[in-house]
Coordinates of C-alpha atoms and ligand atoms in Angstrom, one line a residue:
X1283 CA -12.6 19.9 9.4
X1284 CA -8.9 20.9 8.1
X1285 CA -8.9 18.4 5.7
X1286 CA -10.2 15.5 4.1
X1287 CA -9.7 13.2 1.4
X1288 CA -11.5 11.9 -1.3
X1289 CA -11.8 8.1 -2.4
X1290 CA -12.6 7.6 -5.8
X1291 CA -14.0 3.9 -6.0
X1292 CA -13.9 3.8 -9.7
X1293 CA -10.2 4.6 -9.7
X1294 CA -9.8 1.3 -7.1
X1295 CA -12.0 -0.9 -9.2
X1296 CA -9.9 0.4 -12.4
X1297 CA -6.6 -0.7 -11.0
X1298 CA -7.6 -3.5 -9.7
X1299 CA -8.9 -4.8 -13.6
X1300 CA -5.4 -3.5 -14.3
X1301 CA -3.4 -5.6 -12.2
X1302 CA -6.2 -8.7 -12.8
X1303 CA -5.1 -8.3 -16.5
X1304 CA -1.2 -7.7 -16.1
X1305 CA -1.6 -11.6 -13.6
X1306 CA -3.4 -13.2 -16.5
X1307 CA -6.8 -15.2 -15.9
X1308 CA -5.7 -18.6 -14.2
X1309 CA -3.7 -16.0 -11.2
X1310 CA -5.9 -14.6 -8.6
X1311 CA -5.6 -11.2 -6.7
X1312 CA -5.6 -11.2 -3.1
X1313 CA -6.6 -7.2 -2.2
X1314 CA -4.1 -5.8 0.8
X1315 CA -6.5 -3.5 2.9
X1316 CA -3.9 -3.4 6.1
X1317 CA -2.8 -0.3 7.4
X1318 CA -6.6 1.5 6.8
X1319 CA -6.6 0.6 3.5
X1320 CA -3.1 2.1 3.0
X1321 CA -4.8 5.1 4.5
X1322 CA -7.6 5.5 2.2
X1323 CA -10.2 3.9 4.7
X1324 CA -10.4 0.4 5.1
X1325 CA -14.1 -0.1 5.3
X1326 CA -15.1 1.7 2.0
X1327 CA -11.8 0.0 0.3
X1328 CA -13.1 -3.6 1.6
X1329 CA -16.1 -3.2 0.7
X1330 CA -15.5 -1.9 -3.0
X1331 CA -13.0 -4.5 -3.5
X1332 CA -15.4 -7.0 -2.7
X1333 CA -18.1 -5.9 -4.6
X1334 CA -15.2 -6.1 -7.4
X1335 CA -14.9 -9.3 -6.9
X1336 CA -11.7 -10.2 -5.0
X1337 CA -11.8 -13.4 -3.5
X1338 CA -9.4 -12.5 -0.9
X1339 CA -8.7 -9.0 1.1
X1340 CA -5.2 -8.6 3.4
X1341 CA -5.4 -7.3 6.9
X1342 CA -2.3 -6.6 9.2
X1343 CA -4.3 -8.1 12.3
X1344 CA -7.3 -9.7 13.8
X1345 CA -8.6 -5.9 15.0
X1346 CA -8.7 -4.7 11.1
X1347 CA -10.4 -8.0 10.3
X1348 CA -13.0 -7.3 12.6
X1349 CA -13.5 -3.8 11.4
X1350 CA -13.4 -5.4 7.7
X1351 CA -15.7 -8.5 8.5
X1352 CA -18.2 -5.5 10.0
X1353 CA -18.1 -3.9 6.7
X1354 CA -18.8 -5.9 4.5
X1355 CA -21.8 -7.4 7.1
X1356 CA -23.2 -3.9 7.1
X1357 CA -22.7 -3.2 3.4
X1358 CA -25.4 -6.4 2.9
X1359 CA -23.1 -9.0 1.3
X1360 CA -23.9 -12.3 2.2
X1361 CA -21.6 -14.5 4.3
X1362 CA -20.8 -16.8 2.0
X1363 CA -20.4 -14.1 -1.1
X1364 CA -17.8 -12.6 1.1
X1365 CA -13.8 -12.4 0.5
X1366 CA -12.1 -14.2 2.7
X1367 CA -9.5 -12.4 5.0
X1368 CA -6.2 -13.1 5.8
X1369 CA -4.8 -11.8 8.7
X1370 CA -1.3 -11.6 7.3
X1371 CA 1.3 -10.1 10.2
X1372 CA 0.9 -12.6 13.2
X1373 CA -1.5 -12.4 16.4
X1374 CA -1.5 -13.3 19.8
X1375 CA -3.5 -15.6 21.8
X1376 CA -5.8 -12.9 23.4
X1377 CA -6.7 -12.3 19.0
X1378 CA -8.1 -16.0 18.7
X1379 CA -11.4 -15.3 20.1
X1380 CA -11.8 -12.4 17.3
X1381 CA -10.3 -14.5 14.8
X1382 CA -13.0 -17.8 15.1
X1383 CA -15.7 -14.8 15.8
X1384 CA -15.2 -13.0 12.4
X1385 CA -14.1 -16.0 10.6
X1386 CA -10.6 -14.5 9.4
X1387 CA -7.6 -17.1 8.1
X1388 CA -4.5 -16.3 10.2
X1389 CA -0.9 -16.6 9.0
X1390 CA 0.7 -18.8 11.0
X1391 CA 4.7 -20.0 10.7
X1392 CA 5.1 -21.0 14.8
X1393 CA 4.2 -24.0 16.6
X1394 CA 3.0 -22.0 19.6
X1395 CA 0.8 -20.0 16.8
X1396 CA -0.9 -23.6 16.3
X1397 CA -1.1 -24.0 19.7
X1398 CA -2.9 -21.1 20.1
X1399 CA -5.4 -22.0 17.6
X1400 CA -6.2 -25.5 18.9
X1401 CA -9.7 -27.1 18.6
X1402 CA -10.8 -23.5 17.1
X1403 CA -11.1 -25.5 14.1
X1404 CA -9.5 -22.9 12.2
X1405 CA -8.5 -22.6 8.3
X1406 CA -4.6 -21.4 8.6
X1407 CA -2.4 -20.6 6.1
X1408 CA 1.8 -20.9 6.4
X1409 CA 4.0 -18.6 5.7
X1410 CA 7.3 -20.0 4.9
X1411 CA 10.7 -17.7 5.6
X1412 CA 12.2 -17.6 1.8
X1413 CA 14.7 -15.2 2.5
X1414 CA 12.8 -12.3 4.5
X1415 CA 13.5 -13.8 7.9
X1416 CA 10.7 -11.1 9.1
X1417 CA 7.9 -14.5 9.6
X1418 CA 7.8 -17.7 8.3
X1419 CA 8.9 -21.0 9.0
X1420 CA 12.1 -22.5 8.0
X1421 CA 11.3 -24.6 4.9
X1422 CA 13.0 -28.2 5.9
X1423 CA 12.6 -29.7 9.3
X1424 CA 11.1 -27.1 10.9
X1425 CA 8.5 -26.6 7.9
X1426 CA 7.7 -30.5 8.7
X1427 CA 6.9 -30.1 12.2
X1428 CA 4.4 -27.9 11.9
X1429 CA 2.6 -29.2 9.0
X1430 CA 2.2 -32.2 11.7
X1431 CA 1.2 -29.9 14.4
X1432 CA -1.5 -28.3 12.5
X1433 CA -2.5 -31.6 11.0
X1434 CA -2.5 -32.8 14.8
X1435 CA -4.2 -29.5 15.9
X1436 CA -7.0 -30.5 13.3
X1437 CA -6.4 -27.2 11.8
X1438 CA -7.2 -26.7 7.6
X1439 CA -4.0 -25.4 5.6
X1440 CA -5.9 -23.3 2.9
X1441 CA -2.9 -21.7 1.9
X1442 CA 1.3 -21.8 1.8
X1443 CA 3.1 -18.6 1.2
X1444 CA 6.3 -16.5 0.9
X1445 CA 7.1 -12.6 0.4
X1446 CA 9.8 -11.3 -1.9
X1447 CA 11.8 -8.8 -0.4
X1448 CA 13.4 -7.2 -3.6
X1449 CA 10.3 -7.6 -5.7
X1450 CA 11.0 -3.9 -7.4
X1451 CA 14.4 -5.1 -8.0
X1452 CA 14.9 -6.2 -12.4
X1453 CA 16.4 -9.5 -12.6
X1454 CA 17.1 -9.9 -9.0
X1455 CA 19.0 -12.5 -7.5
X1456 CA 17.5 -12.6 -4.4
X1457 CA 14.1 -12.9 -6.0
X1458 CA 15.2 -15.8 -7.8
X1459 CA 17.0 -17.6 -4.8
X1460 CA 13.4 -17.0 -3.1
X1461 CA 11.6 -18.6 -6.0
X1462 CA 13.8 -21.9 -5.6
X1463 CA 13.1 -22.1 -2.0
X1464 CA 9.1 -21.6 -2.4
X1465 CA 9.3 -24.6 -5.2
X1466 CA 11.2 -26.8 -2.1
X1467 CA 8.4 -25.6 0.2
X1468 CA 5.5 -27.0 -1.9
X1469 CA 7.1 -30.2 -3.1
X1470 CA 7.2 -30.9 0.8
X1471 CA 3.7 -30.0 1.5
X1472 CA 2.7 -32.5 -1.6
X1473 CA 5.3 -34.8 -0.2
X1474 CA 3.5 -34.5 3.2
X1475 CA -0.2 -35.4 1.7
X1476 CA -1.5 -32.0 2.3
X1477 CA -3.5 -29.8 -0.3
X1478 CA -3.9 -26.7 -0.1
X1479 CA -6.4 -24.8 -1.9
X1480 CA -4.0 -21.4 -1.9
X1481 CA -0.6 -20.9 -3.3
X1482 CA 0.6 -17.3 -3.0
X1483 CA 3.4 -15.2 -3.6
X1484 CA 4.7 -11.6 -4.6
X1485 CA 3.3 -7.9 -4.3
X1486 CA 2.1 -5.1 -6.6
X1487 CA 6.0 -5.2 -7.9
X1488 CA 6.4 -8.7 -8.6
X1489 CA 3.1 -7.7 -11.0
X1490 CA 5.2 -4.6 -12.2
X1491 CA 8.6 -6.3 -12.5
X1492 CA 8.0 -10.2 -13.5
X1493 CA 10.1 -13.0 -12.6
X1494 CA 11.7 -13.9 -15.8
X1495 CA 9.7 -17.0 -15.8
X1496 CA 6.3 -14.9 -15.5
X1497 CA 4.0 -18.1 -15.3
X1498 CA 6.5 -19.7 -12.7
X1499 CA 3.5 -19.2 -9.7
X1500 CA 0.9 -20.3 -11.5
X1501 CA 3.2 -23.6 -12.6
X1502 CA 3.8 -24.6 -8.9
X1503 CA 0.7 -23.8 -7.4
X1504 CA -0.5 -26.3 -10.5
X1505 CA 1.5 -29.1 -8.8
X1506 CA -0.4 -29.5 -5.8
X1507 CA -3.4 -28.6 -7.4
X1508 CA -4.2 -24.6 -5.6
X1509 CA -5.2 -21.8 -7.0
X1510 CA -2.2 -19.4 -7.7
X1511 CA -2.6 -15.6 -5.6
X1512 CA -0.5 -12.9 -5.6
X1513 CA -0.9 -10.0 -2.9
X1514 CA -1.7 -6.7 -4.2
X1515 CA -1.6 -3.5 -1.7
X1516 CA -0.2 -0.1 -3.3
X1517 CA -0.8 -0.4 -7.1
X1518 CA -4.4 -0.9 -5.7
X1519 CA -4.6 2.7 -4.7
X1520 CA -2.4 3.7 -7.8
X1521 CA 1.3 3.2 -7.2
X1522 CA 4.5 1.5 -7.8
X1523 CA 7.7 1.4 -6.4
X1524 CA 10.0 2.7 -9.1
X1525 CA 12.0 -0.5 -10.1
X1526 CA 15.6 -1.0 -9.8
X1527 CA 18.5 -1.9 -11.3
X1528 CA 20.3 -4.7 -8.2
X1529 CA 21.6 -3.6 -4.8
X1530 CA 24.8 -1.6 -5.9
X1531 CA 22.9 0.8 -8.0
X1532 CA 19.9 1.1 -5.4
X1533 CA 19.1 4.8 -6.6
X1534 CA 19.1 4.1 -10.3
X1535 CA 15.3 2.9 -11.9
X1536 CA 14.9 1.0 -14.9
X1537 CA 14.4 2.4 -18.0
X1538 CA 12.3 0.6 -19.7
X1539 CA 11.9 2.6 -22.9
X1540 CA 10.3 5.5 -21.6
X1541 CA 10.1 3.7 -17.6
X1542 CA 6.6 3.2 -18.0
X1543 CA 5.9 -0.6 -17.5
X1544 CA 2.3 -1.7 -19.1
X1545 CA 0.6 -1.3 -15.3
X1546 CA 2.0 1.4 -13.8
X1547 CA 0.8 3.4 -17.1
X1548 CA -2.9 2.7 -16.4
X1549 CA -2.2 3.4 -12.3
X1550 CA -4.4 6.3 -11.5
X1551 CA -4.2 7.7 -8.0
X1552 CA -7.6 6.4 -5.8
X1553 CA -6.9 8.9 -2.9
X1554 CA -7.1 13.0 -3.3
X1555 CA -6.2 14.6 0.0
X1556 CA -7.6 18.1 -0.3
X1557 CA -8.1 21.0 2.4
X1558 CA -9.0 24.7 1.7
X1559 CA -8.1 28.3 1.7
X1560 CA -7.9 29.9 5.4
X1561 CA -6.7 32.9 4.7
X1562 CA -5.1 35.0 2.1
X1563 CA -2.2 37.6 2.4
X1564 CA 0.0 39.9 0.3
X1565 CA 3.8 40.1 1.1
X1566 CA 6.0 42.9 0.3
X1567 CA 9.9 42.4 -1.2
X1568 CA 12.0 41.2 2.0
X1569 CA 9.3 40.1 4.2
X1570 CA 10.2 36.5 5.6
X1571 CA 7.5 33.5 6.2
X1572 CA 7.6 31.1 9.1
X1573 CA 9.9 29.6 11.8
X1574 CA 13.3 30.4 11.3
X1575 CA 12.7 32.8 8.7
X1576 CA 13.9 30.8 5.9
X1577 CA 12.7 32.3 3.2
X1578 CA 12.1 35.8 2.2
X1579 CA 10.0 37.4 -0.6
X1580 CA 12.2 38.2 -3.5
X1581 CA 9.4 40.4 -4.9
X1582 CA 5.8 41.6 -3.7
X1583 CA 3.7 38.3 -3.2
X1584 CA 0.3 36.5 -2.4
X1585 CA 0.3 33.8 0.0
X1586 CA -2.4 31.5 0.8
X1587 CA -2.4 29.6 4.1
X1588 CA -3.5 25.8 4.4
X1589 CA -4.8 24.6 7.5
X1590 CA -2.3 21.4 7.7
X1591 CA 1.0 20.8 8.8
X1592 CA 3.0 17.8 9.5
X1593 CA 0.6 17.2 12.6
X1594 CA -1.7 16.0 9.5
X1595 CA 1.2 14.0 7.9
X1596 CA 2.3 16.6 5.4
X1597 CA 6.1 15.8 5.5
X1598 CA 8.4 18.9 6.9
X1599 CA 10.4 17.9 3.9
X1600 CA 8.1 19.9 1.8
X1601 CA 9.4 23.0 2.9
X1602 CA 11.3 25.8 0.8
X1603 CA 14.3 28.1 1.4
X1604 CA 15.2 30.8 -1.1
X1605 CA 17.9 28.0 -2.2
X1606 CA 16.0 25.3 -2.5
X1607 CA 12.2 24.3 -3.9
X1608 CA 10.2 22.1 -1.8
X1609 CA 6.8 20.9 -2.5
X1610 CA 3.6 22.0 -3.7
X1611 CA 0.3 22.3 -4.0
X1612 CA -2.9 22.5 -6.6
X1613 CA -5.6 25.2 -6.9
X1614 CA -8.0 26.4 -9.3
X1615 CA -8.1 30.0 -10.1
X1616 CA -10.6 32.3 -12.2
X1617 CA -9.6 30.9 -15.4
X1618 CA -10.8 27.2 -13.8
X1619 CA -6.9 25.6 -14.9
X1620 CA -5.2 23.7 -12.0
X1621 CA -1.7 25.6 -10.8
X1622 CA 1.1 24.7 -8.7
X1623 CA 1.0 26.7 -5.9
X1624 CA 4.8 26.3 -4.5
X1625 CA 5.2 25.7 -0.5
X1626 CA 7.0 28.9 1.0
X1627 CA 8.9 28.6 4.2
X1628 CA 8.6 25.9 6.6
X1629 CA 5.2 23.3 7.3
X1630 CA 4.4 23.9 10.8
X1631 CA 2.7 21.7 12.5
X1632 CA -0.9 23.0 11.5
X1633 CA -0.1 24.7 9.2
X1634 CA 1.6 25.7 5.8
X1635 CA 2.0 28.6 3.6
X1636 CA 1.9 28.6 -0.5
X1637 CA 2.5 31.4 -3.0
X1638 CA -0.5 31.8 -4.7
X1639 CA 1.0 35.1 -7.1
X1640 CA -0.7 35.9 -10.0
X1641 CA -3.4 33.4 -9.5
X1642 CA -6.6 35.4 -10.0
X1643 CA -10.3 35.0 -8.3
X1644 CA -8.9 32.7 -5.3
X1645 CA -11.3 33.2 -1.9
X1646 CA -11.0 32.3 1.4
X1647 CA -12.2 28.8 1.8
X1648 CA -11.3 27.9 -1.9
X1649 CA -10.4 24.1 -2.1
X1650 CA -6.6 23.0 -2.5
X1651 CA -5.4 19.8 -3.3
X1652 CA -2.9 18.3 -1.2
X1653 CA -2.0 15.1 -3.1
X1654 CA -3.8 13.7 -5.8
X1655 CA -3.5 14.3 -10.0
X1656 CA -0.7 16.9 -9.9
X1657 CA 0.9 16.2 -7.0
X1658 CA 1.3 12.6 -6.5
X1659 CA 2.2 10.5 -3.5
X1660 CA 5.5 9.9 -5.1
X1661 CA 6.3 13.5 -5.5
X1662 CA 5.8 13.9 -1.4
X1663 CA 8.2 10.7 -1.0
X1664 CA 11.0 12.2 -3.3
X1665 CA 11.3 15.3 -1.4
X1666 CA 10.9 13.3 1.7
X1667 CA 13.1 10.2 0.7
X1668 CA 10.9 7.8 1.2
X1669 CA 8.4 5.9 -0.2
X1670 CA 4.7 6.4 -1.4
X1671 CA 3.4 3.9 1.2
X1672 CA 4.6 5.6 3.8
X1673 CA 3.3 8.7 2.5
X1674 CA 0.0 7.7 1.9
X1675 CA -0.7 6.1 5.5
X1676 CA 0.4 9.3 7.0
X1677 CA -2.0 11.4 5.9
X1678 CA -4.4 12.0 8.9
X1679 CA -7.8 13.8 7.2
X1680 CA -10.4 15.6 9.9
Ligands
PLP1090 C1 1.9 -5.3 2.5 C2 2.0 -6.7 1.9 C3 1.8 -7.0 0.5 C4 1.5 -5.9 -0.4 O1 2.6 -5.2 -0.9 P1 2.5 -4.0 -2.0 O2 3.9 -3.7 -2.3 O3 1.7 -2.9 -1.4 O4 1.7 -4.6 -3.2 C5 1.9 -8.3 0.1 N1 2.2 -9.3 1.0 C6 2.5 -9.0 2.3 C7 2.8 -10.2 3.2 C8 2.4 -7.8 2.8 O5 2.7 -7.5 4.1

């Protein structure tokens, strides 16, 4: 084993309560568990989100809902104390078998989707297109016709919903044009005699960075008498997009009197990705380190070398030059405080190099965190340019 991570399940069921709080007590959490758990393991997340209480967990597809449904049947929860799980990002009809089998509640925006689902008696809910245009039905017409189709299918519509796409943006425009569209959507399901039990909206941002009306979801899901939801994935495992200031000044992130907003200040990272000492090697003034020679010792040196490259999903971007500082690493010396241990040279694909000068009492086979408290997720996307999410699922521990 290169590497591995650690899940701390205290940390999950701590940010959870922080994001329950920040939603207020009439707004429910739906847990987003697609993508492994955002690479953190989706069985142990599922099953510790449960046991927190979530009435809902998110999958990506019928395959992760079967792996989740398995879970939580192995783990000893009872059927019917169970989360329900959405199988948010479409399927196809080979997936219907799966999804009567482990009881999951597909999204559904297409008449063919319906089709698909026909006498399986199945609990559906719609996703309407808001402004996305990724899936979703058309509110109007189109939204019309299917509501009769599934009606005609004898399908259940548990749930209508719609996702932001510039959540993390203050004030947004777009956000707000959304918002409109959504209220149109449900006055048409009313208008159309159906109820649904679930009316849900917005990410981990949108719980970050408020609408300006803030008890806007809760309002409308009131008027057709559902429970309101909103869909929480990274600030689950301790993250936030940094929030932004509108389209034209993309790069620039709110300040919001010291830029920590009430949740992200009580985030705490669930996942440390850790690995340990291989071997150990001293480095005389001048001597280069890795491919292409791109960095040379400036004075006599200690390196440590880390059995993971980008092969494991630490981003190339982490490399150094003599020019320019790239990423980093924590270890524990003698004294038992936590350094930085600077990445020299370039990640390979297995493996990576860090200067480990003037850190006394480290051995061979010493452990080294990778990402976790002092080196976050979003330090790895900064250097990278890119996100934390994308970070996060990358890693690839064993
Ligand atoms: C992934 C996803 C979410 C969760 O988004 P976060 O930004 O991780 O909170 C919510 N809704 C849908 C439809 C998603 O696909």
């Amino acid at each position: 084993m290169t590497s591995w991570i650690e899940v701390s399940e205290q940390r999950l069921a701590g940010n959870l309560r922080a994001l329950m709080e920040s939603v207020g007590a009439e707004t429910e959490v739906l847990a987003v568990v697609k993508a492994n758990a955002y690479g953190h393991g989706i069985e142990l997340c599922s099953v510790a989100l449960a046991r927190a209480g979530v009435p809902w967990l998110g999958v990506a597809d019928a395959s992760e809902g079967a792996r989740v449904r398995r879970a939580l049947d192995a783990a000893g929860l009872a059927r019917i104390d169970q989360p329900a799980i959405l199988a948010m990002c479409g399927f196809l009809p080979e997936d219907v078998e799966a999804i009567a089998e482990h009881a999951l509640t597909p999204v559904v925006w297409t008449a063919e989707q319906v089709g698909w689902l026909q006498g399986s008696g199945s609990a559906v809910h719609v996703e309407v297109d808001t402004g996305m245009a990724r899936q979703g039905v058309h509110p109007g017409a189109e939204l019309v016709d299917l509501l009769s189709e599934i009606q005609a299918a004898n399908l259940l519509l548990d749930g209508v919903l719609t996702h932001f796409c510039a959540a993390e943006v203050a004030h947004s425009k777009l956000t707000q044009a959304q918002q409109w569209r959504f209220e149109a959507t449900v006055a048409q399901v009313r208008d159309k005699g159906l109820a649904p039990r679930w009316i849900h909206a917005g990410s981990s941002s949108s719980v970050d960075n408020p609408p300006q009306d803030a008890p806007w979801l809760a309002k409308l899901a009131k008027t057709v008498g559902a429970r309101p939801m909103v869909r929480c994935g990274i600030a689950l495992y301790g993250y936030c997009l940094p929030i932004e200031q509108g389209r034209n000044r993309a790069s620039q992130t709110l300040d919001r009197g010291g830029a920590q907003t009430a949740l992200r200040s009580t985030l705490r990272p669930v996942m440390a990705w850790k690995t340990r000492i291989l071997s150990l090697r001293e480095l005389s003034t001048g001597e280069t380190v890795g491919y292409n020679a791109t960095f040379a010792a400036p004075r006599p040196m200690r390196l440590a070398m880390l059995p993971v490259g980008y092969a494991d999903g630490l981003r190339r971007e982490m490399s150094s030059t003599n020019a320019r500082p790239g990423g980093w690493v924590m270890l524990r010396g003698r004294d038992a405080v936590d350094r930085r241990a600077p990445i020299v040279g370039r990640v390979s694909m297995n493996l990576t190099m860090v200067d480990v000068t003037g850190i006394d009492g480290l051995h061979v086979g010493d452990e080294v965190v990778l990402l976790g408290d002092g080196i976050t997720a979003d330090d790895h996307a900064r250097l990278a340019e890119t996100i934390s999410y994308e970070v996060l699922c990358a890693v690839r521990a064993g």
